[in-house]
XYZ file of C-alpha atoms in Angstrom:
682
model
C -0.076 -0.074 0.340
C 1.588 3.215 -0.722
C 1.436 6.892 1.029
C -1.558 8.138 -1.063
C -4.057 5.120 -0.233
C -3.057 4.626 3.497
C -5.951 4.963 5.738
C -6.412 8.097 7.674
C -5.020 7.787 10.854
C -8.401 10.004 12.123
C -10.576 7.137 10.786
C -8.716 4.224 12.428
C -7.981 6.217 15.517
C -7.174 2.893 17.535
C -4.297 2.248 15.287
C -2.084 4.597 16.811
C -2.379 5.733 20.348
C -1.302 8.861 20.273
C -3.198 9.678 17.300
C -6.388 8.773 18.895
C -5.644 10.646 22.221
C -4.645 13.817 19.788
C -8.065 13.333 17.952
C -9.852 13.101 21.042
C -8.261 16.077 22.615
C -9.259 17.938 19.222
C -13.061 17.024 19.120
C -13.520 17.425 22.865
C -12.986 20.917 22.549
C -15.559 21.595 20.483
C -18.128 20.020 23.155
C -21.162 22.214 23.340
C -20.349 22.823 27.309
C -22.477 26.050 27.413
C -25.324 23.526 26.635
C -24.650 20.700 28.643
C -24.841 23.424 31.532
C -28.323 24.292 30.459
C -29.748 20.882 30.286
C -28.392 20.196 33.759
C -30.222 23.548 34.899
C -33.493 22.300 33.150
C -32.879 18.577 34.548
C -32.551 19.632 37.790
C -35.311 22.053 37.428
C -37.713 18.553 36.146
C -36.174 16.408 38.818
C -36.717 18.766 41.756
C -40.336 18.673 41.148
C -40.919 15.090 40.793
C -40.373 14.197 37.403
C -38.528 11.387 35.549
C -35.513 11.263 33.369
C -35.375 8.216 31.140
C -32.584 7.399 29.146
C -32.173 4.964 26.042
C -29.279 3.761 24.246
C -27.836 0.407 22.626
C -24.570 -1.314 22.726
C -21.681 1.347 24.235
C -24.301 4.150 24.036
C -26.334 1.791 26.548
C -23.715 1.375 28.778
C -23.244 5.101 29.117
C -27.052 5.124 29.363
C -27.292 3.149 32.725
C -23.842 5.511 33.660
C -26.390 8.432 33.616
C -28.915 7.061 35.661
C -26.847 5.535 38.480
C -25.328 9.238 38.792
C -29.090 10.381 38.818
C -29.992 7.779 41.629
C -26.970 8.329 43.713
C -24.436 10.959 43.396
C -21.720 12.399 41.403
C -19.593 13.612 43.825
C -21.424 15.572 46.654
C -24.485 14.031 48.865
C -28.256 14.632 47.471
C -31.440 13.507 47.662
C -31.842 10.610 44.715
C -33.978 11.362 41.787
C -35.954 9.138 39.379
C -33.693 7.809 36.477
C -34.395 4.774 34.381
C -32.166 3.060 31.865
C -34.770 1.439 29.764
C -32.423 -1.238 28.525
C -31.795 -2.325 32.304
C -34.960 -4.221 32.552
C -33.867 -7.324 30.586
C -37.123 -9.137 30.986
C -39.588 -6.090 29.846
C -37.065 -5.708 27.267
C -36.682 -9.001 25.613
C -40.754 -9.563 26.243
C -41.331 -6.412 24.183
C -38.861 -7.758 21.526
C -40.345 -10.758 21.460
C -44.183 -9.538 21.294
C -43.797 -6.250 19.426
C -40.549 -6.062 17.471
C -36.970 -4.878 18.777
C -38.298 -1.295 16.853
C -40.515 -0.693 20.192
C -38.308 -1.901 22.923
C -37.796 1.601 23.813
C -40.978 3.171 22.722
C -43.300 0.718 24.926
C -41.537 1.867 27.938
C -41.529 5.566 26.886
C -45.137 4.845 26.418
C -45.562 3.502 30.464
C -42.900 5.322 32.189
C -42.913 8.986 30.585
C -45.055 11.849 31.418
C -45.717 15.415 30.008
C -42.280 17.768 30.753
C -40.328 14.191 32.093
C -37.243 14.177 30.209
C -35.902 11.508 27.541
C -32.552 11.110 26.839
C -31.449 9.610 23.520
C -27.476 8.154 22.822
C -26.699 7.096 19.464
C -23.365 7.550 17.685
C -25.085 6.804 14.464
C -28.235 8.642 15.125
C -30.051 6.014 13.194
C -30.933 3.349 14.960
C -34.711 2.583 14.957
C -35.181 1.589 17.978
C -33.941 4.885 20.122
C -35.571 6.585 17.013
C -39.414 5.356 17.953
C -38.396 6.361 21.624
C -37.677 9.884 20.397
C -41.151 9.756 18.633
C -42.917 8.669 21.203
C -41.512 10.788 23.806
C -42.378 14.076 21.637
C -45.897 12.468 20.818
C -46.300 12.214 24.652
C -44.767 15.493 25.653
C -41.707 14.812 26.812
C -38.602 16.604 26.618
C -36.454 14.917 23.876
C -32.595 15.277 24.103
C -30.354 13.668 21.909
C -26.391 12.803 22.475
C -25.225 11.597 19.006
C -22.650 11.591 16.733
C -21.856 13.900 13.772
C -24.910 14.548 11.337
C -26.550 14.619 9.146
C -28.938 12.023 11.190
C -32.338 11.439 11.607
C -32.640 11.390 15.607
C -31.401 15.210 15.170
C -34.932 15.718 13.659
C -36.768 13.610 16.322
C -35.009 15.554 19.387
C -35.758 18.881 20.958
C -31.916 19.630 21.173
C -28.530 17.375 20.321
C -25.490 17.752 21.316
C -23.382 16.468 18.366
C -19.583 14.802 18.278
C -18.286 15.633 15.155
C -16.128 12.700 14.742
C -16.058 9.673 11.959
C -14.719 7.087 14.936
C -17.465 5.408 16.917
C -15.173 5.191 20.321
C -14.468 9.191 20.193
C -18.285 9.490 19.974
C -18.741 7.217 22.870
C -15.721 9.133 24.963
C -16.982 12.446 24.369
C -20.596 11.024 25.201
C -19.029 10.007 28.823
C -18.084 13.542 29.278
C -20.877 14.953 28.646
C -22.585 12.719 30.890
C -20.353 13.777 33.475
C -20.734 17.770 32.448
C -24.529 16.780 32.729
C -24.754 15.834 36.037
C -22.016 18.329 37.418
C -24.486 20.877 36.386
C -27.629 19.220 38.146
C -25.770 19.455 41.055
C -24.522 22.902 41.121
C -27.861 24.062 39.716
C -29.601 21.781 43.130
C -26.740 24.170 44.913
C -25.202 20.910 46.134
C -21.540 20.937 44.578
C -18.523 22.409 45.883
C -15.813 20.530 44.003
C -13.393 22.898 41.874
C -13.199 20.623 38.924
C -16.966 20.981 38.670
C -17.124 24.429 39.194
C -15.504 24.431 35.608
C -18.971 24.223 33.979
C -20.369 26.960 35.914
C -21.033 30.335 34.897
C -20.793 33.078 37.373
C -22.187 35.532 34.636
C -24.420 34.509 32.205
C -24.763 30.343 31.257
C -25.947 30.827 27.678
C -23.921 30.170 24.442
C -26.213 32.214 22.249
C -26.114 36.042 23.029
C -27.310 36.993 19.570
C -30.829 35.577 20.022
C -33.306 38.237 21.210
C -35.753 38.602 23.544
C -38.953 39.525 22.369
C -41.672 41.359 24.178
C -45.375 41.152 23.427
C -47.747 43.163 24.300
C -49.503 47.130 24.238
C -47.866 50.008 23.917
C -48.796 53.142 25.799
C -47.050 56.601 26.129
C -46.536 57.433 29.487
C -46.166 61.490 30.830
C -44.904 63.015 34.050
C -45.885 66.063 34.513
C -43.426 67.835 36.662
C -43.664 70.875 38.891
C -43.662 72.447 42.206
C -46.100 73.932 44.488
C -45.791 77.055 46.376
C -49.284 78.495 46.989
C -52.971 77.856 46.604
C -55.564 78.329 44.076
C -57.162 81.714 45.017
C -60.194 80.139 43.010
C -60.420 76.674 45.152
C -58.437 75.361 48.085
C -56.282 73.258 45.583
C -52.867 73.483 44.995
C -51.365 75.331 42.016
C -48.541 73.321 40.118
C -45.875 76.008 38.612
C -42.921 75.429 35.816
C -44.494 72.402 34.573
C -41.866 70.101 32.555
C -43.353 67.612 30.673
C -41.508 64.014 30.521
C -42.344 61.388 27.804
C -41.324 57.825 27.843
C -42.638 54.229 26.288
C -45.597 52.433 28.745
C -47.036 49.389 29.395
C -45.156 46.711 27.495
C -43.314 49.642 25.480
C -41.353 49.968 29.371
C -41.183 46.183 29.690
C -39.235 46.466 26.427
C -37.209 49.674 27.672
C -36.497 47.322 31.143
C -35.231 44.526 29.164
C -32.702 46.393 27.148
C -29.175 46.554 28.272
C -29.030 42.764 29.592
C -27.042 41.274 26.800
C -29.485 40.489 24.341
C -31.287 42.870 21.548
C -34.682 43.386 22.416
C -37.817 43.253 20.175
C -41.206 44.454 20.836
C -43.976 43.163 18.765
C -46.650 45.652 19.252
C -49.305 48.190 17.492
C -48.522 51.773 17.042
C -51.157 54.423 15.798
C -50.657 56.359 12.865
C -50.767 59.876 14.563
C -48.195 62.124 16.416
C -49.046 59.593 19.637
C -47.830 56.860 17.901
C -44.658 58.316 16.240
C -43.713 59.677 19.454
C -43.969 56.566 20.729
C -42.022 54.681 17.844
C -39.603 57.126 17.925
C -38.957 57.013 22.233
C -38.941 53.032 21.733
C -36.342 53.265 18.819
C -34.151 55.717 20.803
C -33.759 53.252 23.728
C -32.429 50.579 21.269
C -35.472 48.680 20.463
C -36.227 47.112 17.353
C -40.069 47.351 16.706
C -42.617 44.972 14.699
C -45.548 47.587 14.173
C -48.790 45.896 13.028
C -50.401 49.251 13.481
C -53.180 50.702 15.524
C -56.338 52.112 13.459
C -56.955 54.577 16.719
C -54.427 56.450 19.217
C -52.265 54.495 21.161
C -53.589 55.292 24.593
C -51.865 58.003 26.973
C -51.592 58.016 30.789
C -49.858 60.943 32.721
C -48.777 61.180 36.227
C -48.830 65.004 37.687
C -45.601 64.962 39.723
C -44.513 66.855 42.588
C -40.984 66.644 45.141
C -41.262 62.887 43.652
C -44.509 62.215 44.643
C -47.644 61.368 42.391
C -50.600 63.719 42.926
C -52.685 62.758 40.151
C -53.480 60.133 37.557
C -54.893 61.309 33.863
C -55.789 58.346 31.411
C -57.179 58.406 27.886
C -57.804 55.159 26.107
C -59.661 56.154 22.904
C -61.257 53.925 20.735
C -60.855 49.922 19.986
C -57.167 50.019 21.863
C -55.244 47.304 20.777
C -56.962 46.133 17.648
C -54.409 45.517 14.808
C -54.406 46.839 11.550
C -52.277 43.281 9.941
C -51.402 40.011 10.806
C -48.183 38.962 11.639
C -46.106 38.337 8.214
C -43.881 35.071 8.243
C -40.659 36.642 8.740
C -41.942 38.315 12.128
C -43.668 34.990 13.128
C -40.400 33.249 12.652
C -39.265 36.073 15.061
C -41.258 34.809 17.649
C -40.663 31.445 17.144
C -37.042 31.549 17.057
C -36.319 33.937 20.221
C -34.265 33.230 23.286
C -37.430 33.607 25.072
C -40.788 35.812 25.337
C -42.370 38.295 27.469
C -45.733 38.699 26.984
C -46.445 42.059 28.599
C -50.505 42.396 28.901
C -51.979 45.705 29.294
C -55.639 44.402 28.595
C -55.324 45.419 24.844
C -55.584 43.028 21.412
C -51.875 42.363 20.603
C -51.985 38.752 23.079
C -55.374 38.086 21.671
C -54.594 38.177 17.870
C -54.803 34.842 16.084
C -51.780 35.108 14.607
C -49.726 36.053 17.415
C -51.107 33.539 19.469
C -50.415 30.884 16.888
C -46.694 32.077 16.946
C -46.561 31.828 20.837
C -47.912 28.298 20.890
C -45.091 27.407 17.919
C -42.512 28.824 20.333
C -44.042 26.777 23.120
C -43.771 23.551 20.969
C -40.122 24.466 20.256
C -39.602 25.015 23.877
C -38.812 28.715 23.909
C -39.298 30.068 27.869
C -42.661 32.101 27.748
C -43.052 34.849 30.373
C -46.713 36.106 30.774
C -47.180 39.278 32.869
C -51.459 38.773 32.729
C -54.188 42.157 33.006
C -57.451 41.431 34.081
C -58.836 42.615 30.767
C -56.200 40.468 28.911
C -56.003 37.362 27.255
C -55.759 34.195 28.588
C -51.881 32.480 28.622
C -50.960 30.139 25.838
C -51.087 26.809 27.339
C -47.438 25.640 28.184
C -46.229 29.215 29.311
C -43.171 28.569 31.361
C -44.146 31.486 34.311
C -47.136 33.874 34.584
C -46.418 36.578 36.932
C -49.597 38.026 38.509
C -49.423 40.511 41.082
C -51.229 40.311 44.204
C -54.291 42.268 43.224
C -54.302 40.528 39.930
C -53.905 37.323 41.386
C -57.060 38.536 43.327
C -59.142 39.280 40.300
C -57.886 35.888 39.140
C -59.078 33.878 42.013
C -61.691 35.599 43.072
C -63.438 32.969 45.464
C -60.152 33.693 48.171
C -60.816 36.368 50.029
C -58.363 37.788 52.533
C -54.738 39.337 52.146
C -51.267 38.374 53.545
C -48.775 35.354 52.434
C -51.218 32.553 53.091
C -53.683 34.196 51.008
C -51.252 34.852 48.017
C -50.042 31.068 48.263
C -53.531 30.002 47.913
C -54.327 32.383 44.651
C -51.293 31.277 43.627
C -52.124 27.585 43.770
C -55.407 28.295 42.387
C -54.267 29.756 39.417
C -51.495 27.062 38.911
C -54.855 24.709 38.562
C -56.730 27.245 36.096
C -54.366 28.721 33.749
C -52.101 26.170 31.472
C -48.588 27.522 32.632
C -46.026 25.394 34.461
C -45.598 27.869 37.114
C -46.878 31.221 38.718
C -44.910 33.328 40.468
C -47.205 36.148 42.422
C -45.465 39.448 43.190
C -45.884 41.122 46.158
C -44.278 44.697 45.516
C -42.026 45.268 48.430
C -42.747 42.124 50.159
C -40.952 40.450 47.129
C -42.692 37.008 45.351
C -44.018 33.785 45.757
C -43.064 30.566 43.061
C -45.513 27.926 42.686
C -44.238 24.989 40.374
C -47.037 22.422 41.141
C -50.392 22.594 43.186
C -49.527 20.966 46.699
C -45.711 21.456 46.561
C -43.995 23.844 49.124
C -43.941 27.359 47.824
C -40.979 29.056 47.145
C -40.961 32.696 49.088
C -38.567 35.331 48.019
C -38.659 38.446 50.386
C -37.393 41.341 49.379
C -35.770 44.540 51.607
C -38.344 47.590 51.435
C -36.928 50.648 49.757
C -38.508 54.077 51.784
C -39.735 56.829 49.419
C -38.944 54.541 45.727
C -41.173 55.121 42.897
C -42.593 52.028 41.974
C -44.158 52.602 38.765
C -42.395 49.891 36.422
C -41.150 47.736 39.082
C -43.754 44.674 38.073
C -42.402 45.418 34.134
C -38.543 45.025 35.639
C -39.472 41.961 37.545
C -40.889 40.359 34.453
C -38.116 41.409 32.192
C -35.514 40.160 34.318
C -37.165 36.611 34.384
C -37.547 36.494 31.145
C -33.369 37.080 30.455
C -32.569 34.884 33.242
C -34.558 31.920 32.026
C -33.339 32.764 28.457
C -29.743 32.085 29.836
C -30.723 28.838 30.945
C -31.341 29.663 34.758
C -33.787 27.602 37.317
C -37.225 28.999 37.833
C -36.273 29.757 41.254
C -33.213 31.384 40.325
C -34.767 33.644 38.010
C -37.426 34.264 40.577
C -34.815 35.307 43.105
C -32.596 37.597 40.956
C -36.003 39.425 39.394
C -36.900 40.193 42.849
C -33.725 41.829 43.881
C -33.300 43.416 40.347
C -36.950 45.157 40.923
C -35.828 45.879 44.203
C -32.904 47.882 42.637
C -34.686 49.300 40.359
C -37.348 50.971 42.863
C -34.119 51.785 45.131
C -32.172 53.777 42.043
C -35.443 56.024 41.272
C -37.633 53.753 39.224
C -38.997 54.946 36.144
C -37.941 58.326 36.641
C -34.051 56.996 36.468
C -35.208 55.622 33.025
C -36.991 59.480 31.935
C -33.217 61.005 32.948
C -30.401 58.750 34.229
C -28.755 61.533 36.309
C -31.807 61.114 38.585
C -30.434 57.896 39.484
C -29.969 57.161 43.390
C -27.262 55.554 44.501
C -28.008 51.654 44.217
C -28.048 50.015 47.534
C -25.453 47.440 46.131
C -22.520 50.220 46.543
C -22.089 49.486 50.102
C -18.731 51.490 51.608
C -19.630 54.335 48.757
C -21.112 57.478 48.521
C -24.291 55.948 51.028
C -22.251 54.713 53.650
C -19.940 57.987 53.934
C -23.022 59.782 53.812
C -24.654 57.759 56.795
C -21.363 57.832 58.720
C -21.224 61.602 58.332
C -24.688 61.958 59.607
C -24.034 59.918 62.696
C -20.844 61.881 63.639
C -22.645 65.139 63.032
C -25.944 63.975 65.439
C -22.843 63.528 68.136
C -22.438 59.439 67.566
C -19.287 57.073 67.421
C -18.510 55.019 64.521
C -16.572 51.262 65.504
C -14.867 49.910 62.811
C -13.156 45.962 63.536
C -11.804 43.705 60.998
C -10.839 40.150 59.855
C -11.397 37.111 57.765
C -14.298 35.812 59.486
C -14.179 32.502 57.555
C -16.745 29.728 58.835
C -18.462 32.647 61.044
C -18.644 30.913 64.726
C -19.937 32.249 68.409
C -16.655 33.461 68.952
C -17.292 35.862 66.192
C -20.734 36.949 66.682
C -19.460 38.043 70.330
C -16.964 40.063 69.250
C -19.369 41.444 66.823
C -22.032 42.414 69.497
C -19.547 43.994 71.872
C -18.088 45.914 69.360
C -21.379 47.146 68.648
C -22.202 47.974 71.896
C -18.938 50.830 72.117
C -20.903 53.092 69.200
C -23.728 53.798 66.753
C -22.478 52.228 63.383
C -20.270 48.862 63.136
C -18.137 48.857 60.116
C -16.654 45.456 59.380
C -13.448 45.410 57.335
C -12.953 41.823 55.896
C -10.075 40.113 54.525
C -10.328 39.345 50.509
C -9.727 36.114 49.472
C -6.333 36.491 48.562
C -5.313 38.077 52.130
C -7.333 35.669 53.399
C -4.646 32.863 51.483
C -1.650 35.091 52.321
C -2.692 34.778 56.134
C -3.700 31.222 56.702
C -2.178 29.532 53.865
C -3.327 27.948 50.399
C -6.289 25.957 51.416
C -8.200 29.012 52.880
C -10.761 30.559 52.741
C -13.301 28.094 53.163
C -16.150 30.455 52.199
C -15.619 32.886 49.656
C -15.774 36.616 50.360
C -18.851 37.629 48.489
C -20.569 34.563 50.709
C -18.599 35.862 53.987
C -19.696 39.318 53.445
C -23.331 38.421 53.232
C -23.452 36.426 56.170
C -22.082 39.200 57.963
C -24.309 41.935 56.605
C -27.131 39.644 57.643
C -26.370 40.364 61.664
C -28.420 42.400 63.604
C -25.031 44.284 65.010
C -23.113 44.940 61.734
C -24.147 47.774 60.158
C -21.521 48.123 56.966
C -19.468 45.543 55.642
C -16.354 46.765 53.379
C -13.809 44.142 51.304
C -10.303 45.381 51.373
C -7.990 43.603 48.863
C -4.826 45.092 50.585
C -2.484 42.956 52.980
C -3.745 45.187 55.898
C -7.070 47.526 56.543
C -5.189 50.865 56.380
C -6.509 51.864 53.158
C -10.139 51.383 54.168
C -9.140 52.721 57.812
C -8.046 55.991 56.330
C -11.466 56.434 54.381
C -13.763 55.476 57.522
C -11.708 57.140 60.189
C -13.786 55.550 63.007
C -13.570 56.742 66.336
C -12.780 53.312 67.767
C -11.025 50.360 66.017
C -11.759 46.915 67.739
C -9.351 44.028 67.617
C -10.558 40.386 69.376
C -8.123 38.597 71.090
C -5.294 38.755 73.763
C -3.357 41.926 71.988
C -0.997 44.453 73.194
C -1.110 47.940 71.682
C 2.149 47.555 70.130
C 1.071 44.658 68.405
C -1.501 46.245 66.655
C 0.209 47.798 63.505
C -3.128 49.755 62.662
C -3.038 51.499 66.111
C -0.714 54.528 65.587
C -3.045 55.139 62.043
C -5.821 55.258 64.066
C -4.337 57.393 66.774
C -3.762 60.103 64.278
C -6.796 61.400 63.343
C -7.849 61.384 67.038
C -9.351 57.493 67.426
C -8.668 54.765 69.960
C -7.856 51.297 69.126
C -9.558 48.796 71.616
C -9.017 44.992 72.423
C -11.845 43.039 73.089
C -11.591 39.033 74.400
C -12.533 36.147 72.259
C -14.414 33.424 73.790
C -12.526 30.744 75.046
C -12.413 27.463 72.577
C -13.565 29.064 69.400
C -11.646 29.189 66.365
C -11.949 28.746 62.841
C -8.631 26.787 62.234
C -10.235 24.287 65.239
C -13.200 23.573 63.634
C -11.812 23.001 60.224
C -9.041 20.632 61.917
C -12.151 18.722 63.599
C -14.075 18.390 60.572
C -10.633 16.774 58.822
C -10.175 14.772 61.689
C -13.836 13.344 61.396
C -13.453 12.979 57.984
C -10.413 10.609 57.962
C -11.931 8.472 60.308
């Protein structure tokens, strides 16, 4: 055989071990890790609510299928509850009986029909993507409403068309495909554990993303709904009218902005994805102004046309307070002039996620729009539906419905009362009555409640009340945030938790006023240790109060730390904790520390009633932070002399005092870690 006719080593990778390893390395580099992570998050969501994972494959793929189910039933690394996972080839009695009575092509499909339920997950593995019994299983899964994922070899193949999503390994070598499938199984299970919050292993964290986990940030968020022109008439009051006992508002300035679904679209901008708004605009000056405002905010507008003027809603505002609301709703609002065309329908059905911002008009009732939404749901596009009492019924299969407390009371009229228990009962009623996977009842300053199945324990996400904030648009901010997070593959519980935080921050930063005028935005509560806290310290000092500071690693918070902080707080009126960042802890305590990362340590400390502020410093000593805060009293814990505290002279330079408070006897983070290590070795 001459060189020209010699076989390609890639096609015979086992002939040369080095070639095989090199080829495997190159193919592994192309594995779709972001998609596997997103699958893991979705699988965790399904399993946690009591769903099942069915897995099927032949030969070596059957071994990988059983490997996957064993990890889900048992554990990959860290302990957690077992989940329902069935390898369809493992029951050999049923397998051979079905093959004998119904034919081998039905060997997996009949089991899918028996075990599978709508919204369960079916994972099929095949190196060829053309095995008849695996194809029949996938087809049966789709017909029964299961979510079908495929781990396959290079395409094209029939299994790609019969699965909702596929991870393909582009290699001609069956061995390489199966080896990559094993890695995919481990990454999938690792992602499940991360989504459940049980994984702490650094080698598993390689598939975790602290930012957006989505692989395609070019896919847009599409907002569907009724647009309004909102106006703020802002002035000042210095006198009463001589004609009647009413205030006279002088120097009125009109500020316009998109409202309704338009505001939801504006609040969706700037989160990493393009935003498209499907709405209806009138051809008059109101509609033109609204369209210009939307496009100026970076929104692509799909305008279905409105034969009558868009509604105008106005607020009369003085000193950041609303005195009066004016509303103009003319004609048959929402009656569109034309249906969606094919390209616009494709925009909806291929979106990363959809937000239906229903303001009681006709957009969400339009037949062409609803048909496109139904197609999107069938394609597993997350649909968030923000309902309205006069709006349309959500499409079947919507991922999340987001009524506020008042809207939930309207949709569940038979449940009287108020408060947390009532909102939970109404949420459960809505989950039974409306065709959605989950309901999140938003409760204003009290946060939100998430219910994913009737009778299951609700997830309550509290919020921190904001004094004097403008709450207009907070619900739209929540819905926009949830939609983006679901597009990025987050769990519903994660998305709702983050969205509550985003809505709270939106109000704290000035609400819709900051949308009108970014210069009016307030300092965010996230900016701890910045201008807001310095103003608070100045206020305390102006009132004759005392500012106290202490510092340390505070790794694995224990009763000794609690005692020190409580005593330190008793010495003054405001306690600032200067917290070592992770690098400085490693330098002080060794490469295995800290056990808890700085952001988590700061969150725990900030939750203590004795602590008013936490400042993470990056230097080896807290001297720079001390110089900025200039505390009246600096506290150290332990058996120190002043000469042993290098910061003492610095504190003394501005007239401050350094004091030492005793630790509780026998309380030590290092001691706790050693005891845990000793127990682990037994």
